[in-house]
Structures are given as structure tokens and as C-alpha cells.
GROMACS .gro file of C-alpha atoms in nm:
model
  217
    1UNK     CA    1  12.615  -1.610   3.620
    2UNK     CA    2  12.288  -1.447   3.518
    3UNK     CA    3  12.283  -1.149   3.304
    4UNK     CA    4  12.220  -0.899   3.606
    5UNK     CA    5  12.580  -1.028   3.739
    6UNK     CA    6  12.802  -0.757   3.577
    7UNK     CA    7  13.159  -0.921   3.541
    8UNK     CA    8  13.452  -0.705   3.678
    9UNK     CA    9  13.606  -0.659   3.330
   10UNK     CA   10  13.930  -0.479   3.410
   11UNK     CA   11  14.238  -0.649   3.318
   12UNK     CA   12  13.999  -0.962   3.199
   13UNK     CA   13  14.081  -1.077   2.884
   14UNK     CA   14  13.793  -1.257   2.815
   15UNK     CA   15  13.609  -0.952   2.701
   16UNK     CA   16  13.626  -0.765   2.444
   17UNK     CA   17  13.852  -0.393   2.434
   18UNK     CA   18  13.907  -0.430   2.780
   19UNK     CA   19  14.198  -0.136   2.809
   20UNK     CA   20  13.903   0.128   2.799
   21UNK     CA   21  13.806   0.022   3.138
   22UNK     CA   22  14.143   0.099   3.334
   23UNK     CA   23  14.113   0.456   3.169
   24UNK     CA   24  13.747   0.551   3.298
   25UNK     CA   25  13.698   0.672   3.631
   26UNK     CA   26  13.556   0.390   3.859
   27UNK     CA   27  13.180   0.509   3.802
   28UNK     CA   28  13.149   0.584   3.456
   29UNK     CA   29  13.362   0.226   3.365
   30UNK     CA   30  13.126   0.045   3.575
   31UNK     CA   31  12.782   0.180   3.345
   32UNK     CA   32  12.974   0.150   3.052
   33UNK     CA   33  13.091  -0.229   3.136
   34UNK     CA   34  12.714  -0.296   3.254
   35UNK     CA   35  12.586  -0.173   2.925
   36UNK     CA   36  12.791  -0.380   2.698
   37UNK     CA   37  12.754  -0.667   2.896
   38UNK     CA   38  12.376  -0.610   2.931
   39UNK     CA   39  12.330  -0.582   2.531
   40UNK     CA   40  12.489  -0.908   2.511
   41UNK     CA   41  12.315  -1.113   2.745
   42UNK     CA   42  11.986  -0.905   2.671
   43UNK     CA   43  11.991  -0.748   2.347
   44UNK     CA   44  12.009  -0.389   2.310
   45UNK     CA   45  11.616  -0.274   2.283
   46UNK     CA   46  11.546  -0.492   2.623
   47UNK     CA   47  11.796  -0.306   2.804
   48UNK     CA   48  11.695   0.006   2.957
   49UNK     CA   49  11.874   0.269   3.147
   50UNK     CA   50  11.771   0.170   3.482
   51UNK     CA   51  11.885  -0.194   3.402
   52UNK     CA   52  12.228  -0.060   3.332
   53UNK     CA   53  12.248   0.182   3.678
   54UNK     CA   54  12.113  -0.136   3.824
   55UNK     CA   55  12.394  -0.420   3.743
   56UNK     CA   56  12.666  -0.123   3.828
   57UNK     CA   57  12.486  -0.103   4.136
   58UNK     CA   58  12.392   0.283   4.181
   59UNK     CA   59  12.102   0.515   4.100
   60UNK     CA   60  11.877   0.595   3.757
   61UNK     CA   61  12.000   0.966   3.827
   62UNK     CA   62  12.375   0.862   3.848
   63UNK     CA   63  12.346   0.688   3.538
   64UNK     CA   64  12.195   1.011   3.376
   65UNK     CA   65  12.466   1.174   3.528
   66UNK     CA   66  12.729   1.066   3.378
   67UNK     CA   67  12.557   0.920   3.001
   68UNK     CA   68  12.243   1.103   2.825
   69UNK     CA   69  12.125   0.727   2.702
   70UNK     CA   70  12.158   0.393   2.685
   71UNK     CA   71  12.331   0.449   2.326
   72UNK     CA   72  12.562   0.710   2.486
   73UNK     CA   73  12.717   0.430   2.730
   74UNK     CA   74  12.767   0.190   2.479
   75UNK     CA   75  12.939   0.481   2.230
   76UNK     CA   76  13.225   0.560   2.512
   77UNK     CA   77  13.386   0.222   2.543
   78UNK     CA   78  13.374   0.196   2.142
   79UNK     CA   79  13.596   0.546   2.109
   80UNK     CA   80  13.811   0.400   2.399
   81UNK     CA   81  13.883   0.086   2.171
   82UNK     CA   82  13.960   0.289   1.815
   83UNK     CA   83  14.204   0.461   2.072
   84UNK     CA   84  14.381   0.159   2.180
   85UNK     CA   85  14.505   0.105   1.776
   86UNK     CA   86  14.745   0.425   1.798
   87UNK     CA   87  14.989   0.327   2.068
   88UNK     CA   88  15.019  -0.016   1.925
   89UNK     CA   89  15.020   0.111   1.554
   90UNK     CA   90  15.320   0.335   1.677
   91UNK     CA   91  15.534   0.076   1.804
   92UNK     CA   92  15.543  -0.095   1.484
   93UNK     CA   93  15.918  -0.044   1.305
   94UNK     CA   94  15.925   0.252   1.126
   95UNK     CA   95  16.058   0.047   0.836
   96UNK     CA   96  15.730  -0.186   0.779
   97UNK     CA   97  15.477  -0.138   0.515
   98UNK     CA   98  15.170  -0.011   0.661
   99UNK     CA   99  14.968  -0.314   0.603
  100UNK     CA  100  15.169  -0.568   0.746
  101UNK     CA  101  15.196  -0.334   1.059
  102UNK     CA  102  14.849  -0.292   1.066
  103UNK     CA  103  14.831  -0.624   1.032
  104UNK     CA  104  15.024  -0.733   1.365
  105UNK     CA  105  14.820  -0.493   1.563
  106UNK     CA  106  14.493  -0.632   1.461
  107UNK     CA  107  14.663  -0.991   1.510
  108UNK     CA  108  14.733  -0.850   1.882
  109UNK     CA  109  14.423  -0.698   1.977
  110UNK     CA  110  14.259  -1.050   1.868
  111UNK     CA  111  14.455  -1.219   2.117
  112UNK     CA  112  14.247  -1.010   2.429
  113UNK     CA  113  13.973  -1.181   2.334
  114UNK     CA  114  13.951  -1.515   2.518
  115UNK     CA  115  13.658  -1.624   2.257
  116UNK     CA  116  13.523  -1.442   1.961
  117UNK     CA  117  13.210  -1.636   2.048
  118UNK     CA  118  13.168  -1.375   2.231
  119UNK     CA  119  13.252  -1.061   1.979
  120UNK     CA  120  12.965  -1.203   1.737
  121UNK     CA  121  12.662  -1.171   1.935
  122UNK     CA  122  12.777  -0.810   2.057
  123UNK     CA  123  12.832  -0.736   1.661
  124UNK     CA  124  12.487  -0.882   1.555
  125UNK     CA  125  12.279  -0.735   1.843
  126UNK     CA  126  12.474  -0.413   1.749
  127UNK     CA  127  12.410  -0.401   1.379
  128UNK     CA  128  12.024  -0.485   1.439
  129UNK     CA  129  11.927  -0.200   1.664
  130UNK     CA  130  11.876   0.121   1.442
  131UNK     CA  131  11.927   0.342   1.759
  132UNK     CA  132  12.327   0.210   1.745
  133UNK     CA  133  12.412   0.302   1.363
  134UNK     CA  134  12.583   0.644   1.494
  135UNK     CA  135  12.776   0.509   1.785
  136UNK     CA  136  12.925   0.258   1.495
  137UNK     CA  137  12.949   0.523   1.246
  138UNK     CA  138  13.117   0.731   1.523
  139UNK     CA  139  13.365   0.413   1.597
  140UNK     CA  140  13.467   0.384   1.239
  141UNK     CA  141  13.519   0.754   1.161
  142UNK     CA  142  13.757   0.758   1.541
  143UNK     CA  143  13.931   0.430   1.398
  144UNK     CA  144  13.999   0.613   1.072
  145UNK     CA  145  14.153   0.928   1.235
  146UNK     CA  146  14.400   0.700   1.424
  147UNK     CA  147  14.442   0.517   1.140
  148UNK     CA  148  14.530   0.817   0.906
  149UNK     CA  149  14.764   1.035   1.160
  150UNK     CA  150  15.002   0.709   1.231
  151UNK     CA  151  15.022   0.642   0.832
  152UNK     CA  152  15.083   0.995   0.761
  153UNK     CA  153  15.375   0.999   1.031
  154UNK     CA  154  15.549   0.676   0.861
  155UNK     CA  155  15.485   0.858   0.548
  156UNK     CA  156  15.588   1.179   0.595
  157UNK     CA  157  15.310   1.339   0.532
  158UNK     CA  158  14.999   1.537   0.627
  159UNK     CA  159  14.651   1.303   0.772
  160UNK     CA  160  14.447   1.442   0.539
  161UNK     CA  161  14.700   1.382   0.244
  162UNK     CA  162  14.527   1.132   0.004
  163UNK     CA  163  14.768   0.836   0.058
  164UNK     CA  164  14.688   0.847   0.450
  165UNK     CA  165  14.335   0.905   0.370
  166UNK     CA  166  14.296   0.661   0.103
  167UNK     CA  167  14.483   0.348   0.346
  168UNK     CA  168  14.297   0.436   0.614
  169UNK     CA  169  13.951   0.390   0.421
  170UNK     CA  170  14.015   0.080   0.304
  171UNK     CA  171  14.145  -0.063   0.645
  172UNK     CA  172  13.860   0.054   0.790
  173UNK     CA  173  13.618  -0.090   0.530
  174UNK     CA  174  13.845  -0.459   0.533
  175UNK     CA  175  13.718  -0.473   0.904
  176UNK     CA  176  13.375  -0.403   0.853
  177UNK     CA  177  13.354  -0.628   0.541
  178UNK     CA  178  13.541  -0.915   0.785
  179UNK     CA  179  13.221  -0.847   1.046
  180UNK     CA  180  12.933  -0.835   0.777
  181UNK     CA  181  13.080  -1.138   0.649
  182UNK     CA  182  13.177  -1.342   0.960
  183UNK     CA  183  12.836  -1.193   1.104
  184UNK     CA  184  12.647  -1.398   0.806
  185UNK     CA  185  12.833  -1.680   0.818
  186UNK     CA  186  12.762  -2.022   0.918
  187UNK     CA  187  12.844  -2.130   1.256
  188UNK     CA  188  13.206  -2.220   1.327
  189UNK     CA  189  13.352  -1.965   1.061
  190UNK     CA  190  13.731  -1.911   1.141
  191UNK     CA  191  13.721  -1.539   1.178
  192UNK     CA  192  14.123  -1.541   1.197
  193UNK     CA  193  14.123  -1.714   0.860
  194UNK     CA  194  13.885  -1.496   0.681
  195UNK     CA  195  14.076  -1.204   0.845
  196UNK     CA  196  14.405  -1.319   0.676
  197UNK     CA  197  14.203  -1.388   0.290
  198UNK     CA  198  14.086  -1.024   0.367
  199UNK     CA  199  14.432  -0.895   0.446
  200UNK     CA  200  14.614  -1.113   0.182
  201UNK     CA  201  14.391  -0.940  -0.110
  202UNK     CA  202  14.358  -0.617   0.026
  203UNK     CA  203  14.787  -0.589   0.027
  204UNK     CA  204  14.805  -0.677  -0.335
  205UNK     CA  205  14.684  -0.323  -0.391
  206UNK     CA  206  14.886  -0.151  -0.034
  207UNK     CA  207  15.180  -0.398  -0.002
  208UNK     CA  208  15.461  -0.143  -0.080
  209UNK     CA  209  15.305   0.155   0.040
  210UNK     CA  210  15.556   0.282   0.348
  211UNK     CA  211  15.753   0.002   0.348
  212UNK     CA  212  16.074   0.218   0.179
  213UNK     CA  213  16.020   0.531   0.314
  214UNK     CA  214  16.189   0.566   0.625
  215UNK     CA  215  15.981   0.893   0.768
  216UNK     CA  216  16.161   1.047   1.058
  217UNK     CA  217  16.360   0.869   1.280
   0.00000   0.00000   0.00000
């Protein structure tokens, strides 16, 4: 396959937060799939617009239709992946500490990936374009919003309460320090291993926290 062949990635597991594509409409799935695809074949600053409305296979003006930039493409299918943490967060028991159920649903969500050989050159292309610090910075503050609401519900409280607040920050920050650090290290780092030494200290401080308050039922 050559990078102008856009992969159909609905329902494929082999890339990365593939549930946001089954809840775009048909056109607007198929630019957003062509730009993440694109910045990982290409990089992000040798991808232009017109490559993108080019692999999905319609015009310059559709694309501009439907995204204001190149940036703006790539920023949808991030929000679509924070949102796929809050149905799984809320199946969790209501009985388990926050951080080991945050813990399974990152677990999960790992397991769509068929390689996260693929995850680090999308990360590292990502990080090194200037143009894409707000679309991350948008990610993280969505992921912390989901993050807050479902550990306010299991603790009974408000999202903007500082216990909700507080968890969700530091989840938030675990996963970017697991990126930074996976992103710098040497080839064949076990991400799912530094993932667990990054859970393992980071519930010596949250361990308890929900796990004996039984919120509403």
C-alpha cells in the first residue's frame, strides 16, 4: 500500500481509536481517516489539504466544507477518542476504586490497537508539528472532562469538586508522561509495561479513593 491508499478504517482494529469512525457521517469520517493516515505515512507539515480531499477521493472545496484546516481534521477524530473513555469508564462496578477502573479501560482500549508500532510515529509526528499543540491540548482538556464527570458520579459528588478534579489531572498527566517517555525511548520499549510502573506508583497516592463509597446505585 502506498501512502495515497487510504485504508477503510471502520471496524479495523489495526488502527488506532477506530470507534470515531462509525459515528461520523460517511464524508467527514473519510477526510478525517485520510488525514490521520496521511500524517503518518507523510508527516504532518507535508500533508496538505488537497492531499487529504485527495486519498478520500472528493474535491479541495468538500474538504473545506466540512474542516477549516488540515489541523481541524486531525482535532475531530481526537475528541471522538476522549469520548470513547466514558461509556467504558461507566461500565466499570460501581464498587471499584477509580484507578483500578481506569485502569481496565485503558487496558481495553490498548487491545484495538493491532500494533503500537503504529501509535508512536502518529505521537512523534504529532508532538513535532507546532501547528498540532491545540488539537492535543484540546484532547487532554475533553479526556479530563470525561474523566472528572464519571469520578464525580462514583463519588457522589459534583465534576468540578476537587477530588474529581484532582484524579482526573493526574490520570491525564500519567498518560502523557507514559507518551513523552515511551516517545524517547529506545526502540522495543514495552509500552504495556511502562504503563503498569506508571499505574502501580501513581495508585500508591489514589488506591482507596472510590473504592468504599458506593455512590448511587
Amino acid at each position: 500500500m502506498d501512502d495515497t491508499t487510504v485504508p477503510s478504517f471502520r471496524g479495523d482494529s489495526s488502527v488506532p481509536g477506530r470507534g470515531w469512525a462509525d459515528r461520523m457521517d460517511a464524508t467527514r469520517g473519510a477526510l478525517a481517516r485520510a488525514t490521520v493516515h496521511l500524517f503518518l505515512t507523510r508527516g504532518v507539515a507535508a500533508t496538505t489539504a488537497d492531499d487529504i480531499a485527495a486519498a478520500a477521493g472528493v474535491s479541495r472545496r468538500t474538504f473545506f466544507r466540512y474542516f477549516a484546516s488540515k489541523e481541524d481534521a486531525f482535532t475531530e477524530p481526537l475528541l471522538h477518542q476522549a469520548d470513547e473513555f466514558a461509556p467504558l469508564l461507566r461500565d466499570r462496578p460501581r464498587h471499584e476504586p477509580l484507578v483500578a477502573g481506569l485502569r481496565a479501560v485503558v487496558e481495553r482500549i490498548a487491545t484495538t490497537y493491532a500494533s503500537m508500532d503504529q501509535v508512536l510515529p502518529l505521537y512523534r509526528a504529532v508532538r513535532e508539528d507546532p501547528g498540532l499543540v491545540p488539537s492535543i491540548a484540546l484532547f487532554n482538556a475533553r479526556l479530563r472532562e470525561v474523566i472528572a464527570a464519571w469520578a464525580a458520579d462514583r463519588l457522589g459528588s459534583e465534576p468540578g469538586d476537587l477530588e474529581p478534579q484532582l484524579f482526573a489531572e493526574t490520570a491525564v498527566a500519567v498518560r502523557e508522561t507514559v507518551l513523552r517517555l515511551w516517545a524517547n525511548a529506545p526502540a522495543g520499549t514495552d509500552v504495556g509495561a511502562l504503563t503498569d510502573a506508571a499505574f502501580d506508583h501513581w495508585s500508591s497516592g489514589f488506591a482507596a479513593l472510590g473504592g468504599s463509597h458506593t455512590g448511587n446505585c
